Short mmCIF file of C-alpha atoms in Angstrom, two decimals:
data_model
loop_
_atom_site.label_atom_id
_atom_site.label_comp_id
_atom_site.label_asym_id
_atom_site.label_seq_id
_atom_site.Cartn_x
_atom_site.Cartn_y
_atom_site.Cartn_z
CA MET A 1 -43.41 -38.50 -59.02
CA LYS A 2 -46.03 -37.10 -56.47
CA MET A 3 -47.84 -34.09 -57.06
CA SER A 4 -51.17 -32.68 -55.93
CA LYS A 5 -53.78 -31.77 -58.33
CA LYS A 6 -53.34 -28.30 -57.61
CA GLY A 7 -49.71 -28.31 -58.74
CA PHE A 8 -50.89 -29.75 -62.30
CA GLU A 9 -52.34 -26.32 -63.29
CA ASN A 10 -48.81 -24.80 -64.49
CA TYR A 11 -47.94 -27.60 -66.70
CA TRP A 12 -49.28 -28.75 -70.10
CA ASN A 13 -48.00 -32.62 -68.79
CA PRO A 14 -46.97 -32.27 -65.36
CA ILE A 15 -45.57 -36.10 -65.49
CA VAL A 16 -42.84 -35.71 -68.05
CA GLU A 17 -42.18 -31.88 -67.26
CA THR A 18 -41.10 -32.91 -63.79
CA LEU A 19 -39.38 -36.00 -64.39
CA PRO A 20 -35.84 -36.14 -62.98
CA LEU A 21 -33.34 -35.78 -65.66
CA GLU A 22 -31.98 -39.37 -65.35
CA LYS A 23 -35.41 -40.86 -65.83
CA MET A 24 -36.01 -38.57 -68.75
CA LYS A 25 -32.81 -39.80 -70.21
CA GLU A 26 -34.16 -43.33 -69.75
CA LEU A 27 -37.19 -42.53 -71.81
CA GLN A 28 -35.23 -40.55 -74.29
CA LEU A 29 -33.02 -43.69 -74.99
CA LYS A 30 -35.76 -45.97 -75.63
CA LYS A 31 -37.55 -43.54 -77.83
CA PHE A 32 -34.43 -42.87 -79.54
CA LYS A 33 -33.57 -46.56 -80.24
CA ASN A 34 -37.14 -46.70 -81.74
CA ILE A 35 -36.73 -44.10 -84.07
CA VAL A 36 -33.37 -44.95 -85.40
CA GLN A 37 -35.17 -48.50 -85.93
CA TRP A 38 -38.16 -46.81 -87.80
CA ALA A 39 -35.73 -44.84 -90.19
CA TYR A 40 -33.35 -47.70 -90.82
CA GLU A 41 -36.16 -49.70 -91.88
CA ARG A 42 -37.89 -47.28 -94.09
CA SER A 43 -35.37 -44.34 -95.32
CA LYS A 44 -32.86 -45.58 -97.79
CA PHE A 45 -31.02 -42.23 -96.98
CA HIS A 46 -30.71 -43.05 -93.14
CA ARG A 47 -29.89 -46.69 -93.82
CA LYS A 48 -26.79 -45.80 -96.28
CA LEU A 49 -25.99 -43.25 -93.48
CA TYR A 50 -25.97 -45.75 -90.94
CA GLN A 51 -24.35 -48.66 -92.98
CA GLU A 52 -21.44 -46.37 -94.04
CA ALA A 53 -20.74 -45.51 -90.23
CA GLY A 54 -20.77 -49.20 -89.67
CA LEU A 55 -23.73 -48.82 -87.35
CA GLU A 56 -26.97 -51.07 -86.87
CA PRO A 57 -29.80 -49.88 -84.65
CA GLY A 58 -28.98 -52.69 -82.41
CA ASP A 59 -25.60 -51.20 -81.57
CA ILE A 60 -27.36 -48.23 -79.47
CA LYS A 61 -27.33 -49.83 -76.13
CA SER A 62 -26.71 -46.87 -73.91
CA TYR A 63 -27.17 -43.19 -73.79
CA GLU A 64 -23.49 -42.65 -74.53
CA ASP A 65 -24.14 -44.63 -77.67
CA VAL A 66 -26.67 -41.86 -79.04
CA ALA A 67 -23.58 -39.66 -79.95
CA ARG A 68 -22.09 -42.52 -82.10
CA VAL A 69 -25.02 -42.19 -84.49
CA PRO A 70 -23.92 -40.04 -87.47
CA LYS A 71 -25.33 -36.44 -87.75
CA VAL A 72 -27.62 -34.93 -90.42
CA GLU A 73 -26.88 -31.55 -91.93
CA LYS A 74 -29.40 -29.49 -93.85
CA ALA A 75 -27.09 -29.89 -96.91
CA MET A 76 -27.67 -33.46 -96.96
CA MET A 77 -31.43 -33.13 -96.96
CA ARG A 78 -31.02 -30.69 -99.88
CA ASP A 79 -29.12 -33.26 -101.95
CA ILE A 80 -31.33 -35.98 -101.67
CA GLN A 81 -34.77 -34.14 -102.36
CA ARG A 82 -36.59 -33.15 -105.66
CA LYS A 83 -36.18 -36.65 -106.46
CA ASP A 84 -39.05 -39.71 -106.08
CA PRO A 85 -40.84 -40.14 -104.13
CA PHE A 86 -41.25 -36.48 -105.22
CA PRO A 87 -40.24 -34.14 -103.93
CA TYR A 88 -39.01 -35.46 -100.90
CA GLY A 89 -36.65 -38.19 -101.89
CA ASP A 90 -35.01 -41.03 -99.95
CA ALA A 91 -35.73 -39.80 -96.22
CA LEU A 92 -39.38 -40.30 -96.72
CA CYS A 93 -40.64 -43.03 -94.29
CA VAL A 94 -44.18 -43.28 -95.19
CA PRO A 95 -46.01 -43.86 -98.38
CA LEU A 96 -46.42 -40.36 -100.04
CA GLU A 97 -50.22 -40.55 -99.94
CA GLU A 98 -49.94 -40.50 -96.15
CA VAL A 99 -48.38 -37.00 -96.38
CA THR A 100 -50.93 -34.16 -95.65
CA GLU A 101 -48.74 -31.22 -94.85
CA PHE A 102 -45.91 -29.38 -96.92
CA ARG A 103 -44.01 -26.93 -95.53
CA GLN A 104 -40.40 -25.81 -96.45
CA THR A 105 -37.39 -23.83 -94.97
CA SER A 106 -36.96 -20.28 -95.40
CA GLY A 107 -34.14 -20.74 -97.80
CA THR A 108 -31.90 -18.13 -95.58
CA THR A 109 -28.83 -20.58 -96.07
CA GLY A 110 -29.47 -21.90 -99.36
CA THR A 111 -32.16 -23.97 -101.56
CA PRO A 112 -35.14 -24.64 -99.26
CA VAL A 113 -35.41 -28.12 -97.73
CA TYR A 114 -38.96 -29.44 -97.99
CA GLN A 115 -40.66 -30.93 -94.88
CA PRO A 116 -43.36 -33.60 -95.47
CA ASP A 117 -45.57 -34.27 -92.53
CA THR A 118 -48.47 -36.75 -92.03
CA TRP A 119 -51.48 -35.64 -89.97
CA GLN A 120 -49.84 -37.37 -86.94
CA ASP A 121 -46.75 -35.39 -87.34
CA TRP A 122 -49.11 -32.45 -87.52
CA GLU A 123 -50.62 -33.30 -84.48
CA TRP A 124 -47.14 -33.75 -82.82
CA TRP A 125 -46.07 -30.37 -84.15
CA ALA A 126 -49.06 -28.79 -82.19
CA GLU A 127 -48.08 -30.98 -79.17
CA SER A 128 -44.74 -29.26 -79.07
CA TRP A 129 -46.29 -25.93 -79.36
CA ALA A 130 -48.83 -26.66 -76.88
CA TYR A 131 -46.13 -27.42 -74.15
CA LEU A 132 -44.94 -24.08 -74.72
CA LEU A 133 -47.64 -21.79 -75.17
CA TYR A 134 -49.23 -23.36 -71.91
CA ALA A 135 -45.88 -22.83 -70.18
CA GLN A 136 -46.18 -19.10 -71.09
CA GLY A 137 -49.61 -18.98 -69.83
CA TYR A 138 -51.81 -19.44 -72.58
CA ARG A 139 -55.23 -20.64 -71.34
CA ARG A 140 -58.80 -21.21 -72.55
CA THR A 141 -59.63 -17.63 -71.88
CA ASP A 142 -57.23 -15.99 -74.15
CA ARG A 143 -58.02 -14.55 -77.60
CA VAL A 144 -54.77 -15.19 -79.51
CA PHE A 145 -54.12 -13.08 -82.79
CA LEU A 146 -51.87 -14.37 -85.42
CA PRO A 147 -50.41 -11.68 -87.60
CA PHE A 148 -48.48 -13.90 -89.96
CA GLY A 149 -48.68 -14.92 -93.47
CA TYR A 150 -49.97 -18.26 -93.64
CA ASN A 151 -48.07 -19.87 -96.32
CA ILE A 152 -45.47 -22.42 -97.46
CA PHE A 153 -43.38 -21.59 -94.37
CA VAL A 154 -44.05 -23.09 -90.92
CA ALA A 155 -43.82 -19.99 -88.83
CA PHE A 156 -46.53 -19.67 -86.62
CA TRP A 157 -48.76 -22.34 -88.10
CA ALA A 158 -48.42 -25.03 -85.15
CA GLY A 159 -48.84 -22.17 -82.84
CA HIS A 160 -52.38 -21.59 -84.31
CA TYR A 161 -53.12 -25.48 -83.93
CA ALA A 162 -51.60 -25.31 -80.46
CA ALA A 163 -53.63 -22.62 -79.30
CA GLU A 164 -56.69 -24.38 -80.57
CA LYS A 165 -55.84 -27.39 -78.83
CA ILE A 166 -55.26 -25.54 -75.61
CA GLY A 167 -58.67 -24.10 -75.96
CA CYS A 168 -58.04 -20.52 -76.83
CA GLU A 169 -60.04 -18.54 -79.40
CA VAL A 170 -57.45 -18.09 -82.38
CA VAL A 171 -57.86 -15.17 -84.95
CA PRO A 172 -55.93 -15.57 -88.00
CA GLY A 173 -54.79 -12.35 -88.85
CA GLY A 174 -53.14 -13.54 -92.32
CA VAL A 175 -53.53 -11.39 -95.34
CA LEU A 176 -54.26 -8.27 -93.55
CA ASP A 177 -51.72 -5.54 -93.55
CA THR A 178 -50.08 -4.17 -90.15
CA GLU A 179 -52.60 -1.33 -89.84
CA ALA A 180 -55.65 -3.70 -90.19
CA ARG A 181 -54.10 -6.36 -87.97
CA LEU A 182 -53.69 -3.75 -85.36
CA LEU A 183 -57.19 -2.30 -85.51
CA LYS A 184 -58.65 -5.86 -85.35
CA ILE A 185 -56.51 -6.62 -82.20
CA GLN A 186 -57.99 -3.26 -80.83
CA GLU A 187 -61.51 -4.26 -82.05
CA LEU A 188 -61.43 -7.63 -80.82
CA LYS A 189 -59.58 -7.24 -77.50
CA ALA A 190 -57.08 -9.82 -78.21
CA THR A 191 -55.08 -10.76 -75.27
CA ALA A 192 -52.00 -12.67 -76.80
CA MET A 193 -50.08 -12.46 -80.11
CA MET A 194 -47.23 -14.46 -81.91
CA ALA A 195 -44.55 -12.74 -84.10
CA THR A 196 -41.02 -12.26 -84.79
CA PRO A 197 -39.39 -9.72 -82.69
CA THR A 198 -38.78 -7.60 -85.76
CA TYR A 199 -42.50 -7.47 -86.55
CA VAL A 200 -43.33 -6.93 -82.86
CA LEU A 201 -41.25 -3.87 -82.77
CA GLY A 202 -42.47 -2.88 -86.23
CA MET A 203 -46.20 -3.14 -85.45
CA ALA A 204 -45.61 -0.87 -82.53
CA ASP A 205 -44.20 1.65 -84.45
CA THR A 206 -46.89 1.55 -86.97
CA ALA A 207 -49.62 1.71 -84.42
CA ARG A 208 -47.97 4.94 -82.72
CA LYS A 209 -47.25 6.60 -85.99
CA LYS A 210 -49.87 5.80 -88.53
CA LEU A 211 -52.73 5.22 -86.14
CA GLY A 212 -52.11 7.15 -82.89
CA ILE A 213 -52.42 4.03 -80.80
CA ASP A 214 -49.98 3.19 -77.92
CA PRO A 215 -50.02 -0.62 -77.87
CA ALA A 216 -49.11 -0.66 -74.15
CA LYS A 217 -52.18 1.48 -73.10
CA ASP A 218 -54.73 1.28 -75.99
CA LEU A 219 -54.39 -2.72 -76.82
CA THR A 220 -54.94 -5.66 -74.44
CA ILE A 221 -52.05 -7.89 -75.67
CA ARG A 222 -50.48 -8.87 -72.42
CA LYS A 223 -48.22 -11.84 -73.56
CA ILE A 224 -46.35 -12.33 -76.99
CA THR A 225 -44.62 -15.30 -78.20
CA CYS A 226 -41.61 -14.86 -80.27
CA ALA A 227 -39.99 -17.08 -82.85
CA GLY A 228 -37.78 -17.02 -86.17
CA GLU A 229 -35.08 -14.38 -84.56
CA PRO A 230 -33.02 -14.38 -81.43
CA GLY A 231 -34.28 -11.06 -80.25
CA ALA A 232 -36.75 -12.21 -77.40
CA SER A 233 -33.59 -13.78 -75.49
CA ILE A 234 -31.62 -10.54 -76.11
CA PRO A 235 -32.39 -8.69 -73.14
CA SER A 236 -32.47 -5.15 -74.54
CA THR A 237 -34.39 -6.22 -77.60
CA LYS A 238 -36.87 -8.22 -75.06
CA GLN A 239 -37.10 -5.00 -72.93
CA ARG A 240 -38.00 -2.78 -75.86
CA MET A 241 -40.98 -5.21 -76.83
CA GLU A 242 -42.34 -5.53 -73.40
CA GLU A 243 -42.38 -1.75 -73.00
CA ALA A 244 -43.78 -0.92 -76.29
CA TRP A 245 -46.76 -3.46 -75.81
CA GLY A 246 -47.22 -3.46 -71.97
CA ALA A 247 -46.66 -7.40 -72.30
CA LYS A 248 -44.50 -10.10 -71.24
CA VAL A 249 -42.69 -11.33 -74.22
CA TYR A 250 -41.67 -14.79 -74.33
CA ASP A 251 -39.05 -16.43 -76.44
CA HIS A 252 -39.26 -19.93 -78.28
CA VAL A 253 -36.87 -21.75 -80.45
CA GLY A 254 -37.47 -24.36 -83.19
CA ALA A 255 -36.91 -25.11 -86.87
CA THR A 256 -38.94 -26.63 -89.79
CA GLU A 257 -37.02 -29.83 -89.82
CA ILE A 258 -36.86 -30.30 -86.12
CA GLY A 259 -39.98 -28.86 -84.48
CA ALA A 260 -40.51 -26.62 -81.48
CA TRP A 261 -37.78 -27.58 -79.19
CA GLY A 262 -37.26 -24.94 -76.80
CA PHE A 263 -39.32 -22.37 -74.92
CA GLU A 264 -39.33 -19.71 -72.21
CA CYS A 265 -41.64 -20.06 -69.18
CA THR A 266 -43.67 -17.50 -67.28
CA ALA A 267 -40.81 -17.32 -64.79
CA GLN A 268 -38.53 -15.93 -67.42
CA PRO A 269 -35.46 -17.67 -66.08
CA GLY A 270 -32.89 -15.94 -68.40
CA GLY A 271 -33.00 -18.81 -70.75
CA LEU A 272 -35.02 -21.50 -72.56
CA HIS A 273 -36.16 -24.82 -71.40
CA VAL A 274 -35.39 -27.72 -73.82
CA ASN A 275 -38.53 -29.74 -74.22
CA GLU A 276 -36.85 -33.03 -73.34
CA ALA A 277 -40.05 -35.03 -73.48
CA LEU A 278 -40.16 -34.78 -77.30
CA PHE A 279 -36.63 -33.85 -78.16
CA LEU A 280 -33.28 -35.31 -77.20
CA THR A 281 -31.08 -32.63 -77.28
CA GLN A 282 -27.09 -32.56 -77.00
CA LEU A 283 -24.53 -29.96 -76.80
CA GLU A 284 -21.29 -30.90 -79.00
CA ASP A 285 -17.92 -29.13 -78.59
CA ILE A 286 -17.78 -27.14 -82.00
CA GLU A 287 -14.03 -28.47 -82.43
CA THR A 288 -14.02 -31.70 -81.16
CA GLY A 289 -17.52 -33.09 -81.12
CA GLU A 290 -17.20 -34.13 -77.39
CA ILE A 291 -20.72 -33.99 -75.68
CA ILE A 292 -21.04 -31.26 -73.26
CA GLU A 293 -23.02 -31.83 -69.99
CA GLU A 294 -21.59 -29.40 -67.71
CA PRO A 295 -22.98 -25.83 -67.45
CA GLY A 296 -21.06 -22.93 -68.81
CA ARG A 297 -19.58 -24.19 -71.85
CA ARG A 298 -20.70 -23.49 -75.33
CA GLY A 299 -21.63 -25.74 -77.80
CA LYS A 300 -23.51 -26.55 -80.96
CA ILE A 301 -26.94 -28.45 -80.35
CA VAL A 302 -27.44 -31.63 -82.18
CA ILE A 303 -31.00 -32.67 -81.72
CA THR A 304 -33.47 -35.56 -82.42
CA ALA A 305 -37.20 -35.34 -82.68
CA LEU A 306 -38.22 -38.48 -80.87
CA ASP A 307 -41.68 -38.98 -82.34
CA ARG A 308 -41.61 -37.21 -85.60
CA MET A 309 -42.24 -39.88 -88.31
CA ALA A 310 -42.65 -38.98 -91.95
CA GLN A 311 -39.15 -37.48 -92.38
CA PRO A 312 -37.53 -38.01 -89.22
CA CYS A 313 -34.95 -35.68 -87.47
CA ILE A 314 -32.30 -37.82 -85.91
CA ARG A 315 -29.18 -36.17 -84.71
CA PHE A 316 -29.71 -33.13 -86.77
CA ASP A 317 -26.98 -30.39 -86.67
CA SER A 318 -28.95 -27.38 -85.89
CA LYS A 319 -25.87 -24.99 -86.01
CA ASP A 320 -27.29 -23.19 -82.94
CA VAL A 321 -24.87 -22.40 -80.27
CA ALA A 322 -25.79 -22.57 -76.72
CA GLU A 323 -24.82 -23.57 -73.24
CA TRP A 324 -26.34 -25.33 -70.23
CA SER A 325 -27.63 -23.38 -67.33
CA LYS A 326 -26.57 -24.49 -63.92
CA ASP A 327 -29.75 -23.19 -62.25
CA PRO A 328 -32.88 -24.76 -61.85
CA CYS A 329 -35.83 -22.95 -62.91
CA PRO A 330 -38.35 -21.66 -60.29
CA CYS A 331 -41.34 -22.78 -62.44
CA GLY A 332 -40.56 -26.38 -61.47
CA ARG A 333 -40.10 -27.76 -64.68
CA THR A 334 -36.95 -30.26 -64.78
CA PHE A 335 -36.40 -29.58 -68.44
CA ARG A 336 -32.93 -28.25 -68.66
CA ILE A 337 -32.34 -24.48 -69.65
CA ILE A 338 -30.05 -23.12 -72.23
CA LYS A 339 -28.80 -19.95 -70.72
CA GLY A 340 -29.69 -17.00 -72.64
CA GLY A 341 -31.51 -19.11 -75.31
CA VAL A 342 -29.71 -19.57 -78.75
CA VAL A 343 -26.61 -17.20 -78.51
CA GLY A 344 -25.71 -17.60 -82.20
CA ARG A 345 -25.40 -20.19 -84.88
CA SER A 346 -21.91 -21.69 -85.69
CA ASP A 347 -22.15 -20.79 -89.20
CA ASP A 348 -22.95 -17.31 -88.22
CA ILE A 349 -20.25 -16.57 -85.88
CA THR A 350 -17.38 -15.03 -87.43
CA LYS A 351 -14.06 -13.73 -87.10
CA ILE A 352 -13.67 -9.95 -87.58
CA LYS A 353 -10.19 -8.53 -87.05
CA GLY A 354 -9.29 -11.51 -85.43
CA VAL A 355 -12.05 -11.49 -82.97
CA LEU A 356 -15.00 -13.95 -82.67
CA ILE A 357 -18.41 -12.20 -82.78
CA ALA A 358 -21.84 -13.29 -82.95
CA PRO A 359 -24.11 -10.80 -84.62
CA SER A 360 -26.61 -10.83 -81.82
CA ALA A 361 -23.89 -9.28 -79.60
CA ILE A 362 -24.05 -5.99 -82.08
CA GLU A 363 -28.01 -6.24 -81.38
CA GLU A 364 -27.91 -6.34 -77.92
CA VAL A 365 -25.85 -3.01 -77.48
CA VAL A 366 -27.72 -1.04 -80.10
CA ARG A 367 -31.00 -1.86 -78.62
CA SER A 368 -29.72 -1.26 -75.05
CA ILE A 369 -29.13 2.68 -75.78
CA LYS A 370 -31.85 5.09 -75.66
CA GLY A 371 -32.11 7.40 -78.15
CA LEU A 372 -31.49 4.77 -81.16
CA SER A 373 -34.12 3.32 -83.28
CA ASN A 374 -34.73 -0.22 -83.36
CA GLU A 375 -32.89 -0.47 -86.71
CA PHE A 376 -29.38 -0.92 -87.74
CA GLU A 377 -27.23 -2.56 -90.23
CA ALA A 378 -23.53 -3.96 -89.59
CA VAL A 379 -21.34 -4.44 -92.60
CA VAL A 380 -18.20 -6.09 -93.06
CA ILE A 381 -15.96 -5.57 -95.96
CA LYS A 382 -12.10 -6.08 -96.68
CA LYS A 383 -9.91 -3.29 -97.01
CA GLY A 384 -6.73 -4.54 -98.60
CA ASP A 385 -5.94 -7.55 -96.06
CA LEU A 386 -7.74 -5.83 -93.21
CA ASP A 387 -11.29 -6.36 -92.08
CA ASP A 388 -13.44 -3.38 -91.72
CA ILE A 389 -16.87 -3.15 -90.11
CA THR A 390 -19.25 -0.25 -90.28
CA LEU A 391 -22.40 0.09 -88.24
CA LYS A 392 -25.38 1.95 -89.61
CA ILE A 393 -27.71 3.40 -86.86
CA GLU A 394 -30.54 5.73 -86.62
CA LEU A 395 -31.18 8.37 -83.89
CA LEU A 396 -34.66 8.92 -82.76
CA PRO A 397 -35.93 12.34 -83.79
CA ASP A 398 -36.05 13.60 -80.22
CA ALA A 399 -32.52 12.26 -79.53
CA GLU A 400 -30.60 14.75 -81.73
CA GLY A 401 -29.77 16.95 -78.92
CA ASN A 402 -27.91 14.23 -77.13
CA ARG A 403 -26.34 12.87 -80.44
CA GLU A 404 -22.57 12.86 -79.16
CA ALA A 405 -23.19 11.49 -75.74
CA ILE A 406 -25.34 8.53 -77.43
CA LEU A 407 -22.67 7.85 -80.14
CA ASN A 408 -19.95 8.13 -77.29
CA GLN A 409 -21.89 5.45 -75.16
CA LEU A 410 -22.65 3.31 -78.36
CA ARG A 411 -18.81 3.00 -79.13
CA ASP A 412 -17.86 2.28 -75.55
CA GLN A 413 -20.52 -0.28 -75.28
CA LEU A 414 -19.42 -1.86 -78.53
CA ARG A 415 -15.86 -1.88 -77.64
CA LEU A 416 -16.75 -3.57 -74.18
CA LYS A 417 -19.34 -6.21 -75.54
CA THR A 418 -17.56 -7.21 -78.69
CA ASN A 419 -14.11 -6.16 -78.67
CA LEU A 420 -14.29 -4.23 -81.96
CA GLY A 421 -14.01 -0.94 -83.14
CA TYR A 422 -16.57 0.32 -85.47
CA ASN A 423 -17.23 2.98 -88.28
CA ILE A 424 -20.30 4.45 -87.10
CA GLU A 425 -22.87 6.15 -89.80
CA VAL A 426 -25.62 7.85 -88.43
CA HIS A 427 -28.56 7.61 -91.24
CA PRO A 428 -31.67 10.00 -90.99
CA TYR A 429 -34.50 8.49 -88.96
CA ASN A 430 -36.72 5.77 -90.94
CA SER A 431 -34.36 5.40 -93.81
CA LEU A 432 -32.66 2.02 -92.95
CA PRO A 433 -34.49 -1.08 -94.38
CA ARG A 434 -37.57 -2.15 -92.31
CA TYR A 435 -38.38 -5.58 -92.18
CA GLU A 436 -41.67 -7.52 -91.75
CA VAL A 437 -40.52 -11.09 -90.77
CA LYS A 438 -36.88 -12.14 -90.35
CA ALA A 439 -34.34 -9.24 -90.55
CA LYS A 440 -31.04 -9.23 -92.35
CA ARG A 441 -29.33 -7.06 -90.41
CA PHE A 442 -25.86 -8.30 -90.47
CA LYS A 443 -23.91 -8.31 -93.93
CA ASP A 444 -20.55 -9.93 -94.49
CA LEU A 445 -19.30 -8.80 -97.88
CA ARG A 446 -15.75 -10.22 -97.50
CA LYS A 447 -16.98 -13.57 -99.23
CA MET B 1 -49.91 -39.29 -60.19
CA ASN B 2 -48.99 -43.07 -59.29
CA ARG B 3 -48.21 -45.72 -61.70
CA MET B 4 -51.68 -47.21 -61.05
CA LYS B 5 -53.19 -44.18 -62.39
CA LEU B 6 -51.13 -43.95 -65.41
CA LYS B 7 -51.76 -47.57 -66.14
CA LYS B 8 -55.38 -46.95 -66.04
CA MET B 9 -55.09 -44.22 -68.44
CA ASP B 10 -52.96 -46.38 -70.58
CA VAL B 11 -55.81 -49.22 -70.78
CA ARG B 12 -58.30 -46.58 -71.68
CA ILE B 13 -55.99 -45.26 -74.67
CA LYS B 14 -55.61 -48.77 -75.98
CA LYS B 15 -59.25 -49.24 -76.00
CA ILE B 16 -59.59 -45.87 -77.98
CA LYS B 17 -57.10 -46.92 -80.44
CA LYS B 18 -58.40 -50.41 -80.83
CA ALA B 19 -62.15 -48.91 -81.48
CA ALA B 20 -60.44 -46.68 -83.89
CA GLU B 21 -58.75 -49.39 -85.68
CA GLU B 22 -61.90 -51.61 -85.61
CA LEU B 23 -63.77 -48.81 -87.13
CA LYS B 24 -61.54 -48.57 -90.01
CA GLU B 25 -61.97 -52.33 -90.54
CA LEU B 26 -65.77 -52.25 -90.40
CA SER B 27 -66.19 -49.17 -92.70
CA GLY B 28 -65.90 -50.96 -95.88
CA GLY B 29 -64.07 -48.03 -97.32
CA ILE B 30 -66.23 -45.39 -96.39
CA GLN B 31 -64.09 -42.54 -96.28
CA ALA B 32 -66.24 -40.28 -93.87
CA VAL B 33 -65.28 -43.02 -91.32
CA ASP B 34 -61.76 -43.91 -92.40
CA ARG B 35 -60.48 -40.60 -92.62
CA ASN B 36 -61.86 -39.41 -89.31
CA ALA B 37 -60.86 -42.65 -87.32
CA SER B 38 -57.07 -41.98 -88.75
CA ARG B 39 -57.60 -38.52 -87.23
CA ILE B 40 -58.72 -40.04 -83.75
CA LEU B 41 -55.55 -42.21 -84.15
CA ALA B 42 -53.33 -39.38 -84.68
CA SER B 43 -54.70 -37.93 -81.43
CA VAL B 44 -54.15 -41.18 -79.68
CA LYS B 45 -50.80 -41.11 -80.82
CA MET B 46 -50.40 -38.02 -78.57
CA LEU B 47 -51.79 -39.61 -75.61
CA GLU B 48 -49.36 -42.35 -75.95
CA ILE B 49 -46.50 -39.88 -76.11
CA ASN B 50 -47.79 -38.21 -72.91
CA ILE B 51 -48.90 -41.08 -71.01
CA SER B 52 -48.40 -44.63 -72.34
CA ASP B 53 -44.70 -44.04 -73.07
CA ILE B 54 -43.94 -43.03 -69.73
CA LEU B 55 -44.77 -46.73 -68.49
CA ASP B 56 -41.75 -47.83 -70.16
CA ILE B 57 -39.58 -46.72 -67.51
CA ASN B 58 -39.20 -47.22 -63.94
CA LEU B 59 -41.00 -44.26 -62.14
#
């Protein structure tokens, strides 16, 4: 663990970020035992879960034993909440009066889950974001603009506090509309920004059409941190964002119940580092539950936040699907990389005409074709016993002359990348729904 | 960064923690002291995560 002082500058914490994997696992095991013990002693929910599985905290002796601990799913949290201690229920591990922060999940997959945090947990949230922002090149000299609604969803809240912690100047662009946000970015010469991919592209569109501003030339944003959607890890979407803004676009992945557990670094290695200092992350075979250690095999991510105390996140089934990368990162971090980021969600990956498909594969194709707008919508229905998928797209106004060539390219690429044939519907430019935060572009109406 | 230096940092982290806890004991319930000391302790926990906890393993 020798490192020159000069080598420190690229890391938020060079000690843990360059720790060999075996040492990291040793550290994780110790912390995992602690958090399980903490939850067992304080949370009725966890104690019951473990007792029913015939497990006591003392039974965890090796790293392999981690997988013996029962998983927690979002639905289980929904079931115990809205009860005393109100509204969090039996998983709360601290006296209610120690909770200083309330957030909730977006409710995309059902009733929202509430997330209580103490001030220490909130510091921890900011810490997890500080690792990622620092890895993405945020420094004290940055003026960071946050164009999101500061409300009950965690979104970029911790990004705000982490940027402050790093020493950046933070500009909260809360209730301003898109045009006002763009003008403020221009006025203040902001250098960095955090937003969902949908909003990053939408802002660029608004800048050009309504303000006559070319973000790449007229604004000074040079790094953008994305969250909330997989777009920044989809090469074609990332490229569109980077070209539109003349900025580096970095992905990060996290969840309200978990924390900010993965991030892309400035080396952009084609994947996301897992923050192994704060999270114990395992990939499980979706069918068998077997732990996957080798690269190149997909599984779902089961994750533990090692230091989150008020409502512990222990072996949380994130439903995110990923695979380990075999390549080390040129940045020098030993935090493992999930190749290509989160490639889908186990509950999103669906079978259409007998073919398994992740909606992100459609996005990758549409956004890779010049002449198509950023917006699209895929709708799956049942026609008799057969699945039928329609892809609605828009041609850019100046692409009408190449209509047939573009549509042929789209059909070929869709066939190649998704193994499916689609009904293609071309809609007038600007007529498909526009989204401000998280987009819903894949609609499965068979259910 | 050698283990000795980590230990030196850990000693100072423990001192900050002890001082913040003693402040709370001495405050006689003055909220301006208690709550600010609690915030210091939350930051101390981040120092423990980043430095002290690492001393639990053989580097």
